[in-house]
GROMACS .gro file of C-alpha atoms in nm:
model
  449
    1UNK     CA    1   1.623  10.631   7.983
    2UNK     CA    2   1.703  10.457   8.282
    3UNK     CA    3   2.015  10.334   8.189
    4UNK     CA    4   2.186  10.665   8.104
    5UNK     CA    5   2.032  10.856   8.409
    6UNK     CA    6   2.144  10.741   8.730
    7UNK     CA    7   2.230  10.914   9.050
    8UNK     CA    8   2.637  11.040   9.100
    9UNK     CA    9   2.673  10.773   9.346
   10UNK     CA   10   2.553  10.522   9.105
   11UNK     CA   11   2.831  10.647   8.813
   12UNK     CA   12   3.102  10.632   9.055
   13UNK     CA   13   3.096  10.309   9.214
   14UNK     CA   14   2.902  10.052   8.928
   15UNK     CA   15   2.961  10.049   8.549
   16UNK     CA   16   2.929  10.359   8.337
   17UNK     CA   17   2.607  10.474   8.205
   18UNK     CA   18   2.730  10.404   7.883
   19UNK     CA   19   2.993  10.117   7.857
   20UNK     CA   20   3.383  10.220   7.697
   21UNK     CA   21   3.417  10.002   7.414
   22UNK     CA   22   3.588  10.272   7.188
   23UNK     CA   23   3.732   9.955   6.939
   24UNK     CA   24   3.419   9.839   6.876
   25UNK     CA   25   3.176  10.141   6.818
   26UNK     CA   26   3.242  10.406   6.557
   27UNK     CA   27   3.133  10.790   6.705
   28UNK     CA   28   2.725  10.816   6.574
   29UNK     CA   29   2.812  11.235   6.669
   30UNK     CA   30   2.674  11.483   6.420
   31UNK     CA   31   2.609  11.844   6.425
   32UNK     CA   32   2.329  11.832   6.709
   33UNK     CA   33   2.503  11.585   6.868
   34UNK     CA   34   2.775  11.754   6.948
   35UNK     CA   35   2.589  12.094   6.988
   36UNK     CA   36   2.407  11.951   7.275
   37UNK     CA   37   2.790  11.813   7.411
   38UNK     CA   38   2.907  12.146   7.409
   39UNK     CA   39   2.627  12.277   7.619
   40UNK     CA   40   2.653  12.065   7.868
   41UNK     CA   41   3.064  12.063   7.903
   42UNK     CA   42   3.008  12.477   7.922
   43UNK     CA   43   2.798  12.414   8.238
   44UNK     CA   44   3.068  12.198   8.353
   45UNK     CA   45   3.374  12.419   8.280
   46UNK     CA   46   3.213  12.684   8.481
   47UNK     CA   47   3.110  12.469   8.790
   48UNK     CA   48   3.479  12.300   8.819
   49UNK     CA   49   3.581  12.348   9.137
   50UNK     CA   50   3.282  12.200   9.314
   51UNK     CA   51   3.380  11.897   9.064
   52UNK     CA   52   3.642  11.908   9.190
   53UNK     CA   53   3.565  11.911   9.507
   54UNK     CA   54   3.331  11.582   9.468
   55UNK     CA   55   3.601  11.409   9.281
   56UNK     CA   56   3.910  11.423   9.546
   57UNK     CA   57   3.613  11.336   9.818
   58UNK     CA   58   3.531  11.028   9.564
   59UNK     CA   59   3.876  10.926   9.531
   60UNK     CA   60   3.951  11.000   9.920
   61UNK     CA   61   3.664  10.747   9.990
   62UNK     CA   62   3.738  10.494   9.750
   63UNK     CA   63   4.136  10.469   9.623
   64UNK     CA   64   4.323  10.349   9.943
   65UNK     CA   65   4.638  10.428   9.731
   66UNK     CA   66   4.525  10.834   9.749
   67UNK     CA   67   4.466  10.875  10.094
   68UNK     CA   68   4.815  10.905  10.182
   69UNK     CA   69   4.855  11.182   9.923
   70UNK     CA   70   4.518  11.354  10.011
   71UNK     CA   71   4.605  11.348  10.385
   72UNK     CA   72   4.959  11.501  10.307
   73UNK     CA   73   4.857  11.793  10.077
   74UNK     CA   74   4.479  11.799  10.022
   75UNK     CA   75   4.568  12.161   9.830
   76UNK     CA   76   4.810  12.036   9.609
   77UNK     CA   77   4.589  11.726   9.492
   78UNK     CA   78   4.312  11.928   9.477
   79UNK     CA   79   4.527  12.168   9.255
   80UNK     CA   80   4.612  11.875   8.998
   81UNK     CA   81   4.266  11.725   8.946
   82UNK     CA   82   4.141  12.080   8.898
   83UNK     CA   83   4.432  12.126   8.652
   84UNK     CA   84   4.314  11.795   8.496
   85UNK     CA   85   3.910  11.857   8.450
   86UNK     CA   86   3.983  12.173   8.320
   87UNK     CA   87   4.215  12.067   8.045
   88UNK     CA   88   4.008  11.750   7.969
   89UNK     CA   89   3.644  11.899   7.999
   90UNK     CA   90   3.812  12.210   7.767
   91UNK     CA   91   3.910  11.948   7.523
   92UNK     CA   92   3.539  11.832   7.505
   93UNK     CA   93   3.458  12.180   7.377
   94UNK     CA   94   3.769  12.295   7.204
   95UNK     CA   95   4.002  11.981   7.109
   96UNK     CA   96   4.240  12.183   6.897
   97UNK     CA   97   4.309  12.408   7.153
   98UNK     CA   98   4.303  12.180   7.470
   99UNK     CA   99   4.429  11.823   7.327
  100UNK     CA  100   4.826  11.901   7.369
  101UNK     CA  101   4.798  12.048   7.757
  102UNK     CA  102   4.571  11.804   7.817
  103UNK     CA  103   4.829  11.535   7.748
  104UNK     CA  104   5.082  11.719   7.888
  105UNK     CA  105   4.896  11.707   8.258
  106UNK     CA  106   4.799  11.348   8.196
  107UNK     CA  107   5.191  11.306   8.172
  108UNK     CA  108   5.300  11.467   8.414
  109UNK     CA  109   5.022  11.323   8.696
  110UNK     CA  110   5.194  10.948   8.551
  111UNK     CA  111   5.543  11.095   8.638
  112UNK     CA  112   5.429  11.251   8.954
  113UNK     CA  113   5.277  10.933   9.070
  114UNK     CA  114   5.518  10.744   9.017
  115UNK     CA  115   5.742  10.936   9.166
  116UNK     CA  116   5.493  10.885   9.453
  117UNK     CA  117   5.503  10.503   9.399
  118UNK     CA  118   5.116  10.548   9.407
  119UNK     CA  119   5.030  10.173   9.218
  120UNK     CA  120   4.950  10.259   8.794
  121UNK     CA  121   4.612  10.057   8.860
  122UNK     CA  122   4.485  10.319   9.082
  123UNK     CA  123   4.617  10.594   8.901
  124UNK     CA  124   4.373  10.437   8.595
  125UNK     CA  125   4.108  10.376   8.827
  126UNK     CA  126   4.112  10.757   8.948
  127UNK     CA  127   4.141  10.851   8.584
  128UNK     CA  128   3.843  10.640   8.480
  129UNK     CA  129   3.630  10.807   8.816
  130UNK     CA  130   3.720  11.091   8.690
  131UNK     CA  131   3.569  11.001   8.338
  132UNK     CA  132   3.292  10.864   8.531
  133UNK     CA  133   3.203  11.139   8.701
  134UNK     CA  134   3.209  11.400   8.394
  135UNK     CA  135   3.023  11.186   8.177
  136UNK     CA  136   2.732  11.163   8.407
  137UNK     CA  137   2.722  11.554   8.523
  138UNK     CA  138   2.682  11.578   8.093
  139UNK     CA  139   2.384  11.356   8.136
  140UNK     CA  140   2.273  11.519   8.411
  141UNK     CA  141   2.282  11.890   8.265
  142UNK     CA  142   2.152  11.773   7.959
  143UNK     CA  143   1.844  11.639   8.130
  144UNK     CA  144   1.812  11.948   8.362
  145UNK     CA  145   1.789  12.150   8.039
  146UNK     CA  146   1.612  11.912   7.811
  147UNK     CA  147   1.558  11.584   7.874
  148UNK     CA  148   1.458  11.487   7.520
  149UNK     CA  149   1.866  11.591   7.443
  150UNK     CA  150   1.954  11.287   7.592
  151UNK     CA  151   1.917  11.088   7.321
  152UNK     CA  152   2.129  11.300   7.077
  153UNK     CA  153   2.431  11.311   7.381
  154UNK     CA  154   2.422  10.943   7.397
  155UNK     CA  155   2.579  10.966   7.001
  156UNK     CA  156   2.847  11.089   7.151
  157UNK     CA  157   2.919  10.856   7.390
  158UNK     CA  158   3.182  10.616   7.242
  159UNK     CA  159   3.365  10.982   7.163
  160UNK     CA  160   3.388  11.061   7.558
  161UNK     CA  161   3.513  10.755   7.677
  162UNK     CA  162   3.752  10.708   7.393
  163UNK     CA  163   3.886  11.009   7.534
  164UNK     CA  164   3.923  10.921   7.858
  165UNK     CA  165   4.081  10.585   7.753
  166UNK     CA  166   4.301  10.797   7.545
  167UNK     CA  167   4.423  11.025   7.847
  168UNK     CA  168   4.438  10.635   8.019
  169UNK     CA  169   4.716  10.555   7.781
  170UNK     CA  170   4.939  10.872   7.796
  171UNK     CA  171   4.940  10.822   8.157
  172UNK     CA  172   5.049  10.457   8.196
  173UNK     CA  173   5.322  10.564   7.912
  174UNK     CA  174   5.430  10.827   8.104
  175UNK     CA  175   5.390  10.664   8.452
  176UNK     CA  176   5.572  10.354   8.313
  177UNK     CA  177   5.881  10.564   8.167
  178UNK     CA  178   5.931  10.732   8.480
  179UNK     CA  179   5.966  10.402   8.671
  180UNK     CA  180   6.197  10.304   8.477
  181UNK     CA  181   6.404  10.646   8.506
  182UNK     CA  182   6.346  10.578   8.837
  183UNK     CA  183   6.460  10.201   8.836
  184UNK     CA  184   6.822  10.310   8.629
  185UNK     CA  185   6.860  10.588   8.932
  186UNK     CA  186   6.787  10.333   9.197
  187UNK     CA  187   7.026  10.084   9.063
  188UNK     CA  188   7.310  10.358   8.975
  189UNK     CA  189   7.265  10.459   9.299
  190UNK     CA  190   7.316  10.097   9.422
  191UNK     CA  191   7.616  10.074   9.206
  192UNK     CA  192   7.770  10.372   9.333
  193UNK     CA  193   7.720  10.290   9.701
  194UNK     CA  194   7.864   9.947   9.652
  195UNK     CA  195   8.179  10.046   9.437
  196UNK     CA  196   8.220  10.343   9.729
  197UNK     CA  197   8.219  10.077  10.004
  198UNK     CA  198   8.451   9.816   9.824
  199UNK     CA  199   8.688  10.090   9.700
  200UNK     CA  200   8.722  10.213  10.117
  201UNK     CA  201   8.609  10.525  10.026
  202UNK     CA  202   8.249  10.546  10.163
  203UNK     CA  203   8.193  10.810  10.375
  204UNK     CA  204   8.082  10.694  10.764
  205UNK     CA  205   7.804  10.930  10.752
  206UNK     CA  206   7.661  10.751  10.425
  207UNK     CA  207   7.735  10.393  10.643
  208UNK     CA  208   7.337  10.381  10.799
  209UNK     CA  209   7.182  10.508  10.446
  210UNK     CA  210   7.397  10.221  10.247
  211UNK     CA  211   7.291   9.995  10.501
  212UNK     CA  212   6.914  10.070  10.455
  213UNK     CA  213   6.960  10.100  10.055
  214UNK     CA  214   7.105   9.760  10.007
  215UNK     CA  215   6.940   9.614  10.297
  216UNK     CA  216   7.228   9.488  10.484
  217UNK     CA  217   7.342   9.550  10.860
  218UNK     CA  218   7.552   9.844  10.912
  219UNK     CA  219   7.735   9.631  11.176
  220UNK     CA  220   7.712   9.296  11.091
  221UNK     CA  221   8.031   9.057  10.920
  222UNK     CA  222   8.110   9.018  10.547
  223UNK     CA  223   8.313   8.888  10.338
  224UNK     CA  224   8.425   8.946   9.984
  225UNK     CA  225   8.458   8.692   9.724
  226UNK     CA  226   8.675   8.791   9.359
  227UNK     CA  227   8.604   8.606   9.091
  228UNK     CA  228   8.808   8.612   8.763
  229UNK     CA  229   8.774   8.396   8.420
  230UNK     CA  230   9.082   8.325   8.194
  231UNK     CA  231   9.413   8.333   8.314
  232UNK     CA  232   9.561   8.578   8.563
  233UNK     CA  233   9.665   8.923   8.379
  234UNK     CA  234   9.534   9.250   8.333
  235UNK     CA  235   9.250   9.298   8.082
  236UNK     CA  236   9.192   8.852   8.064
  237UNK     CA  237   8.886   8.911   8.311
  238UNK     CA  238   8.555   8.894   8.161
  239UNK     CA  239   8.398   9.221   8.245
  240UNK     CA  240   8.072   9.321   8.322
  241UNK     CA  241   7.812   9.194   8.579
  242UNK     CA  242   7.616   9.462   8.783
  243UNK     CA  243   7.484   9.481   9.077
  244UNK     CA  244   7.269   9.138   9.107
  245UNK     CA  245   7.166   8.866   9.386
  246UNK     CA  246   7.361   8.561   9.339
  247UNK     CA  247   7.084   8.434   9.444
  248UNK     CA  248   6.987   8.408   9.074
  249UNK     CA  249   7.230   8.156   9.025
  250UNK     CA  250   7.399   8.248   8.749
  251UNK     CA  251   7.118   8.383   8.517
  252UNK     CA  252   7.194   8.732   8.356
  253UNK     CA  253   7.006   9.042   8.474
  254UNK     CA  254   6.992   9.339   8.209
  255UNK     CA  255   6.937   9.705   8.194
  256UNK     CA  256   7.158   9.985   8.198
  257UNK     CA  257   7.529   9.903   8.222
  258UNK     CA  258   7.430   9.599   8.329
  259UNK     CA  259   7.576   9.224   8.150
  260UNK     CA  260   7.604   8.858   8.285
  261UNK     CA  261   7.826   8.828   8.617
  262UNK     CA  262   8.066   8.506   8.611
  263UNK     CA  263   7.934   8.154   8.612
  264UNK     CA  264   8.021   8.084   8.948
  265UNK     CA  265   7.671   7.983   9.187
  266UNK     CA  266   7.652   8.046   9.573
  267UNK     CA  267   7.493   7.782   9.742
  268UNK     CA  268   7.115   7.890   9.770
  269UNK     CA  269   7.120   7.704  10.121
  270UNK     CA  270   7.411   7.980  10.234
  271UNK     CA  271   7.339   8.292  10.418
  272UNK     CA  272   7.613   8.417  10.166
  273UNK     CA  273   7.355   8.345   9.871
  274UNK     CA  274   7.206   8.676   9.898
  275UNK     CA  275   7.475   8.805   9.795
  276UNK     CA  276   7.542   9.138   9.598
  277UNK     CA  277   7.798   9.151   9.283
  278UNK     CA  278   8.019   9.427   9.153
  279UNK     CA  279   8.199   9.464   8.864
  280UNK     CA  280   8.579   9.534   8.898
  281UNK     CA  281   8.846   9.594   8.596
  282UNK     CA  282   8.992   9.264   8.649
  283UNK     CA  283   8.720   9.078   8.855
  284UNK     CA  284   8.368   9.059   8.991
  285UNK     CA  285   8.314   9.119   9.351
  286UNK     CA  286   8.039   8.988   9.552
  287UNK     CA  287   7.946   9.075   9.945
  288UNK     CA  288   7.855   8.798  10.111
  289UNK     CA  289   7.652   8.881  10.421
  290UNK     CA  290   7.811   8.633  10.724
  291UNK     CA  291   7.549   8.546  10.989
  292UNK     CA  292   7.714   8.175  11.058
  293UNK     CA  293   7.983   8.031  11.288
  294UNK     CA  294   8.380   8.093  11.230
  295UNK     CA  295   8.367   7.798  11.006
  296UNK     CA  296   8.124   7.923  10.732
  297UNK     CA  297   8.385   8.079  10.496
  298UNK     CA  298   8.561   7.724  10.495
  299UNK     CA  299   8.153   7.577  10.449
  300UNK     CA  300   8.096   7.803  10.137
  301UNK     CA  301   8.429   7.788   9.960
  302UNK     CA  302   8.419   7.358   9.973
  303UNK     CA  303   8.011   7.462   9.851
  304UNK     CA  304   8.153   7.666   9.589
  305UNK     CA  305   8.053   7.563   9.217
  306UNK     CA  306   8.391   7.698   8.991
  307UNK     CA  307   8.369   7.628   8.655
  308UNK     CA  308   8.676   7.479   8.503
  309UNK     CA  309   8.909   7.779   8.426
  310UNK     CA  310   8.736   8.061   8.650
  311UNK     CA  311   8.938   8.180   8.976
  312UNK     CA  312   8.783   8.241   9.292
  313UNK     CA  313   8.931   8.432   9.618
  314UNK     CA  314   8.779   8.469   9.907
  315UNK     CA  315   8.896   8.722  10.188
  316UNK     CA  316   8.835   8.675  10.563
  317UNK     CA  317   8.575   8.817  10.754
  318UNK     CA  318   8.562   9.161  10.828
  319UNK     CA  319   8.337   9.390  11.066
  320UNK     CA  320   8.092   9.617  10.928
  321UNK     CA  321   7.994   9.788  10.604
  322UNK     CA  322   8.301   9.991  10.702
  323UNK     CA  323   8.553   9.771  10.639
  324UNK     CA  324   8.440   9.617  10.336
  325UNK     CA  325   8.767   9.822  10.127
  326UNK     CA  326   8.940   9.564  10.301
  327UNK     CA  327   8.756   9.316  10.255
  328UNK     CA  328   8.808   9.372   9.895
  329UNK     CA  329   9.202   9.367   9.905
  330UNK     CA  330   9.167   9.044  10.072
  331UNK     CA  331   8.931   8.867   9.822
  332UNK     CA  332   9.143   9.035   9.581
  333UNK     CA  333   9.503   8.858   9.753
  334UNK     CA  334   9.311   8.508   9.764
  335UNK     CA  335   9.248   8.561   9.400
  336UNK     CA  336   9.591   8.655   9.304
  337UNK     CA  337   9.700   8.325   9.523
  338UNK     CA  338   9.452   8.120   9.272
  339UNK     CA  339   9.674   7.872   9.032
  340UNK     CA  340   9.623   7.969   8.694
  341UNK     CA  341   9.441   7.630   8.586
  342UNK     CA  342   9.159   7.817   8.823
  343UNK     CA  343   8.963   7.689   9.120
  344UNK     CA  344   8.875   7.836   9.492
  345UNK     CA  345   9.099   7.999   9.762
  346UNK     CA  346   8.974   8.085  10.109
  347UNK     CA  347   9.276   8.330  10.193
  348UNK     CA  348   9.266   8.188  10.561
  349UNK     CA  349   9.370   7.870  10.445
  350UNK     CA  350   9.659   7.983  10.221
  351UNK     CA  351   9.827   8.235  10.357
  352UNK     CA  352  10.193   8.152  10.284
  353UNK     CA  353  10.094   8.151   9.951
  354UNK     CA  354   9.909   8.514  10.013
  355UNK     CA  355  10.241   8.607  10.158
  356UNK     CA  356  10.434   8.548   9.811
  357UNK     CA  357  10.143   8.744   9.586
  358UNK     CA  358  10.155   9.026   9.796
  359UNK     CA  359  10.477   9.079   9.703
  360UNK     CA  360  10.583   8.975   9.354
  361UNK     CA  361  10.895   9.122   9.349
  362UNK     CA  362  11.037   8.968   9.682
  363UNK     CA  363  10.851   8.654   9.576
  364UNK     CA  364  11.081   8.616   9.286
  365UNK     CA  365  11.396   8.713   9.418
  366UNK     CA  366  11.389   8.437   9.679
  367UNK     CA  367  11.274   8.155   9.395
  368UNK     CA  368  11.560   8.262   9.156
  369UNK     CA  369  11.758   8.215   9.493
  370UNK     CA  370  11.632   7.891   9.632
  371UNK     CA  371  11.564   7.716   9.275
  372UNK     CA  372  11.821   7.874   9.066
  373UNK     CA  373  12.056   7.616   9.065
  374UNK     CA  374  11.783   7.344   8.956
  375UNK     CA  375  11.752   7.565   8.651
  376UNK     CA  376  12.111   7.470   8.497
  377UNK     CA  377  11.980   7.122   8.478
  378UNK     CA  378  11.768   6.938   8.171
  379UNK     CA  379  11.421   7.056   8.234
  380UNK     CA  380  11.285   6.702   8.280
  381UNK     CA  381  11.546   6.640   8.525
  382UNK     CA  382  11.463   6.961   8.695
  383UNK     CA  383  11.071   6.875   8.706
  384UNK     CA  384  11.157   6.573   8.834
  385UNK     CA  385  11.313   6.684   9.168
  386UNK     CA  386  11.050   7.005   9.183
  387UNK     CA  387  10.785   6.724   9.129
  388UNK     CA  388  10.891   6.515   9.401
  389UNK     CA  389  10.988   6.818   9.681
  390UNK     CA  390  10.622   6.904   9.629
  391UNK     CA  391  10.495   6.612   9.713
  392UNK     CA  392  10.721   6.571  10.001
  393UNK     CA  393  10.580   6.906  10.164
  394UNK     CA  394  10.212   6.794  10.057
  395UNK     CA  395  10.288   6.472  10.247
  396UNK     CA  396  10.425   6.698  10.532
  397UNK     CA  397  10.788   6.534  10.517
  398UNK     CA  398  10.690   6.165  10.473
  399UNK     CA  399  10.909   6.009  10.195
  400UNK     CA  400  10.640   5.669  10.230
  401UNK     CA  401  10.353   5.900  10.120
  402UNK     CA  402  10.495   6.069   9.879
  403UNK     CA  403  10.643   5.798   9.696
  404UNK     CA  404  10.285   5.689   9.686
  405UNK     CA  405  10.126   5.945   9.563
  406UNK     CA  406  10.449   5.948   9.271
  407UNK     CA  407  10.441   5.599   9.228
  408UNK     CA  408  10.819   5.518   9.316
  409UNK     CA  409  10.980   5.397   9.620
  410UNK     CA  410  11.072   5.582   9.938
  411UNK     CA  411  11.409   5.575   9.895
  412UNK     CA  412  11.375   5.694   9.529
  413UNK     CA  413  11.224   5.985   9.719
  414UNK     CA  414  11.511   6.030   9.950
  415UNK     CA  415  11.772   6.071   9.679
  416UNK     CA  416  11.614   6.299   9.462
  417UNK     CA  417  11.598   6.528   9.796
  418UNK     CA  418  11.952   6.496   9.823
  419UNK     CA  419  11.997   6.571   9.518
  420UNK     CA  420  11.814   6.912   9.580
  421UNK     CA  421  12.029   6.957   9.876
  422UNK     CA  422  12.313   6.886   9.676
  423UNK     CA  423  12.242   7.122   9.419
  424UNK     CA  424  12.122   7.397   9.624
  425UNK     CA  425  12.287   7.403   9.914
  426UNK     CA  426  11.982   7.383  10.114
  427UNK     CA  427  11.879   7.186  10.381
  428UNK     CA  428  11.554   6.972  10.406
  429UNK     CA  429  11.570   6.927  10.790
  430UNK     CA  430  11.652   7.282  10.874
  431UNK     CA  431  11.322   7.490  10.975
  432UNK     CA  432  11.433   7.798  10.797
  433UNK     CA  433  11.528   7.623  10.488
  434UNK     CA  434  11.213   7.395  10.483
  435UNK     CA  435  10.984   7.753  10.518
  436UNK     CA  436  11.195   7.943  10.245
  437UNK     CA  437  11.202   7.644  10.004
  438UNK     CA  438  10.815   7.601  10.028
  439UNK     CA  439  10.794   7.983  10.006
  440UNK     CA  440  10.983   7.969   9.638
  441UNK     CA  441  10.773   7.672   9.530
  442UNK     CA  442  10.478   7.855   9.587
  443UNK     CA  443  10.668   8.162   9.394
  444UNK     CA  444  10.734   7.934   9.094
  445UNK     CA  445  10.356   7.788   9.100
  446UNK     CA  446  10.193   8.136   9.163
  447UNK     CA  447  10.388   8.372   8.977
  448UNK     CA  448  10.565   8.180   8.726
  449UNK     CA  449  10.915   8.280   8.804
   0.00000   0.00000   0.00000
């Protein structure tokens, strides 16, 4: 029977002798049938370590993937695929007694592998050599002892290599549960890292292995950008996010503790587009890698796409992974300067108004001082005047412009600042005055006081 007998050489690198189709042929095994199984496996069980031997030569020669692993520790391989045979030839004698360790060492050899990050498809294919290999030192045995016992082993052919695909399937279970154990460490891990080097309290020695981990340069400049949606407050940020590339513009990435970041997309174009996000109690955090001139924060913030009603702060550049904590309480004060209606801040360009967030409490006191008085009046009256000082500043001091841009005359202009002065005390021309009544307009628009 030619096409059950073949040479070893022939069963490990063509088709089996007998092709695996275990979902479309029922077992044909009877009593003889499996008596003549048994005698052969018994041969096998006690000639297992040169089997062995053959096999971790076979896979040395042909899985790429193994040769690492081989080269390493030829013992400890050695020591699994023994383990393996034995447990999986035993099981062709005594099922009862073998089938539960033998899937037990099928699972653990997925774990271990990938562990390893040995690929699953040549974890099957050693499997399925392995199969190979067994099945034809039964056809060999058998026709050593008797070749007319060939045709009663061949009955049991479908059983054997529904076995093997059987053993196939525990470890591809097994191999793919433990990459995704080790997926949820990996990311944890990535989550950890990132919260430790945006909280400031990363240690240096950790600096080169975070840098390798996330794949940024230890020494290279970042920035952080804080995004918030809803209204400034604690607890009116959507949470959630994770650690994601913005690259992904926006889509949601699952898996553990993972949700959708804000709806706010990075330019793909932008070195800053491979950036990483963080959640935060009140915002999401992203570290945008900075490989551009000094005018690429000003690039990316006009390149920005804010959805109506989200905030978005972004801090100035920083150097190294060291110095991302402050990075953080920048984004973090360019998000705070943010109006409420939402929209972008690059903290370099508004840092009076980063002045008055970072501290509330002064903030206020000078507004109730400046504006105060304008708070006896009617409030229509009173937005009136705060109306039109605005737009004077905007128009840096032109009265033309900004009756322009409020549709009345210059000179309407001019009296309802002399009003103010009036009321106040203040004057428009004095520097100090100017700076501390811009100061408390920004108080009022920023903090609501």
């Amino acid at each position: 029977m030619p096409q059950v007998v073949r040479s070893r050489n022939g069963a490990l690198h063509g088709p089996s002798p007998v092709p695996p189709l275990p979902h479309r042929f029922r077992s044909l095994a009877d009593r003889e049938s499996v008596e003549v199984l048994h005698r052969a496996a018994r041969v096998l069980v006690a000639s297992l370590p040169a089997l062995t031997d053959r096999l971790v030569e076979a896979l040395y020669a042909q899985e790429p993937a193994y040769r690492a692993a081989i080269d390493s520790d030829r013992a400890e391989v050695w020591q699994e695929v023994h383990h393996s045979l034995r447990h999986n030839v035993g099981s062709l004698i005594q099922p009862r007694e073998f089938r539960e360790p033998a899937h037990r060492t099928s699972r653990w050899i997925g774990e271990i592998r990938a562990e390893q990050g040995v690929p699953l498809d040549a974890v099957l294919h050693a499997f399925r050599m392995g199969g190979a290999m067994v099945w034809q030192d039964l056809v060999d045995e058998t026709a050593r002892r008797d070749p007319d016992d060939i045709r009663l082993l061949v009955h049991v052919a479908a059983d054997v290599w529904n076995f093997v695909d059987e053993h196939c399937g525990v470890v591809a279970d097994a191999y793919r549960q433990a990459e995704r154990r080790l997926s949820w460490r990996r990311e944890n891990r990535q989550r950890l890292m990132v919260a430790a080097l945006l909280d400031g309290t990363a240690r240096i020695a950790d600096l080169a292995e975070a840098a390798e981990m996330l794949g940024l340069p230890e020494q290279g400049r970042y920035a952080v950008l804080a995004v918030a949606v809803g209204p400034r407050g604690p607890g009116a940020v959507a949470a959630g996010g994770g650690l994601v590339s913005a690259s992904d513009a926006g889509v949601a990435r699952h898996g553990p503790g993972l949700a959708a970041r804000p709806p706010v997309v990075l330019p793909a174009a932008h070195p800053g587009a491979a950036a990483l996000w963080h959640p935060g109690p009140d915002a999401e955090f992203a570290i945008l890698p900075l490989t551009g001139p000094p005018g690429e924060l000003s690039e990316l913030a006009a390149a920005l796409d804010v959805p109506a009603g989200t905030r978005a702060g972004i801090g100035s550049a920083v150097e190294g992974l060291a110095a991302l904590g402050d990075a953080r309480r920048l984004a973090e004060t360019a998000l705070r300067a943010c109006p409420a209606s939402g929209g972008t801040v690059l903290l370099d360009e508004h840092l009076p108004d980063a002045l008055v967030v970072s501290s509330p409490a002064l903030a206020g006191a000078l507004a109730d001082r400046v504006l105060g008085p304008l708070d006896r009046l009617d409030p229509a009256d009173r937005d009136v005047i705060v109306e039109t000082l605005t737009a004077w500043l905007d128009a840096d001091g032109s009265a033309q412009r900004a009756g322009a841009r409020l549709y009345c005359h210059r000179n309407t202009v001019l009296n309802r600042l002399r009003r103010f002065e009036q009321l106040t005390g203040r004057c428009l021309t004095r520097p100090r005055d100017a700076v501390e009544v811009s100061l408390a307009l920004a108080a009022r628009r920023l903090l609501g006081t």
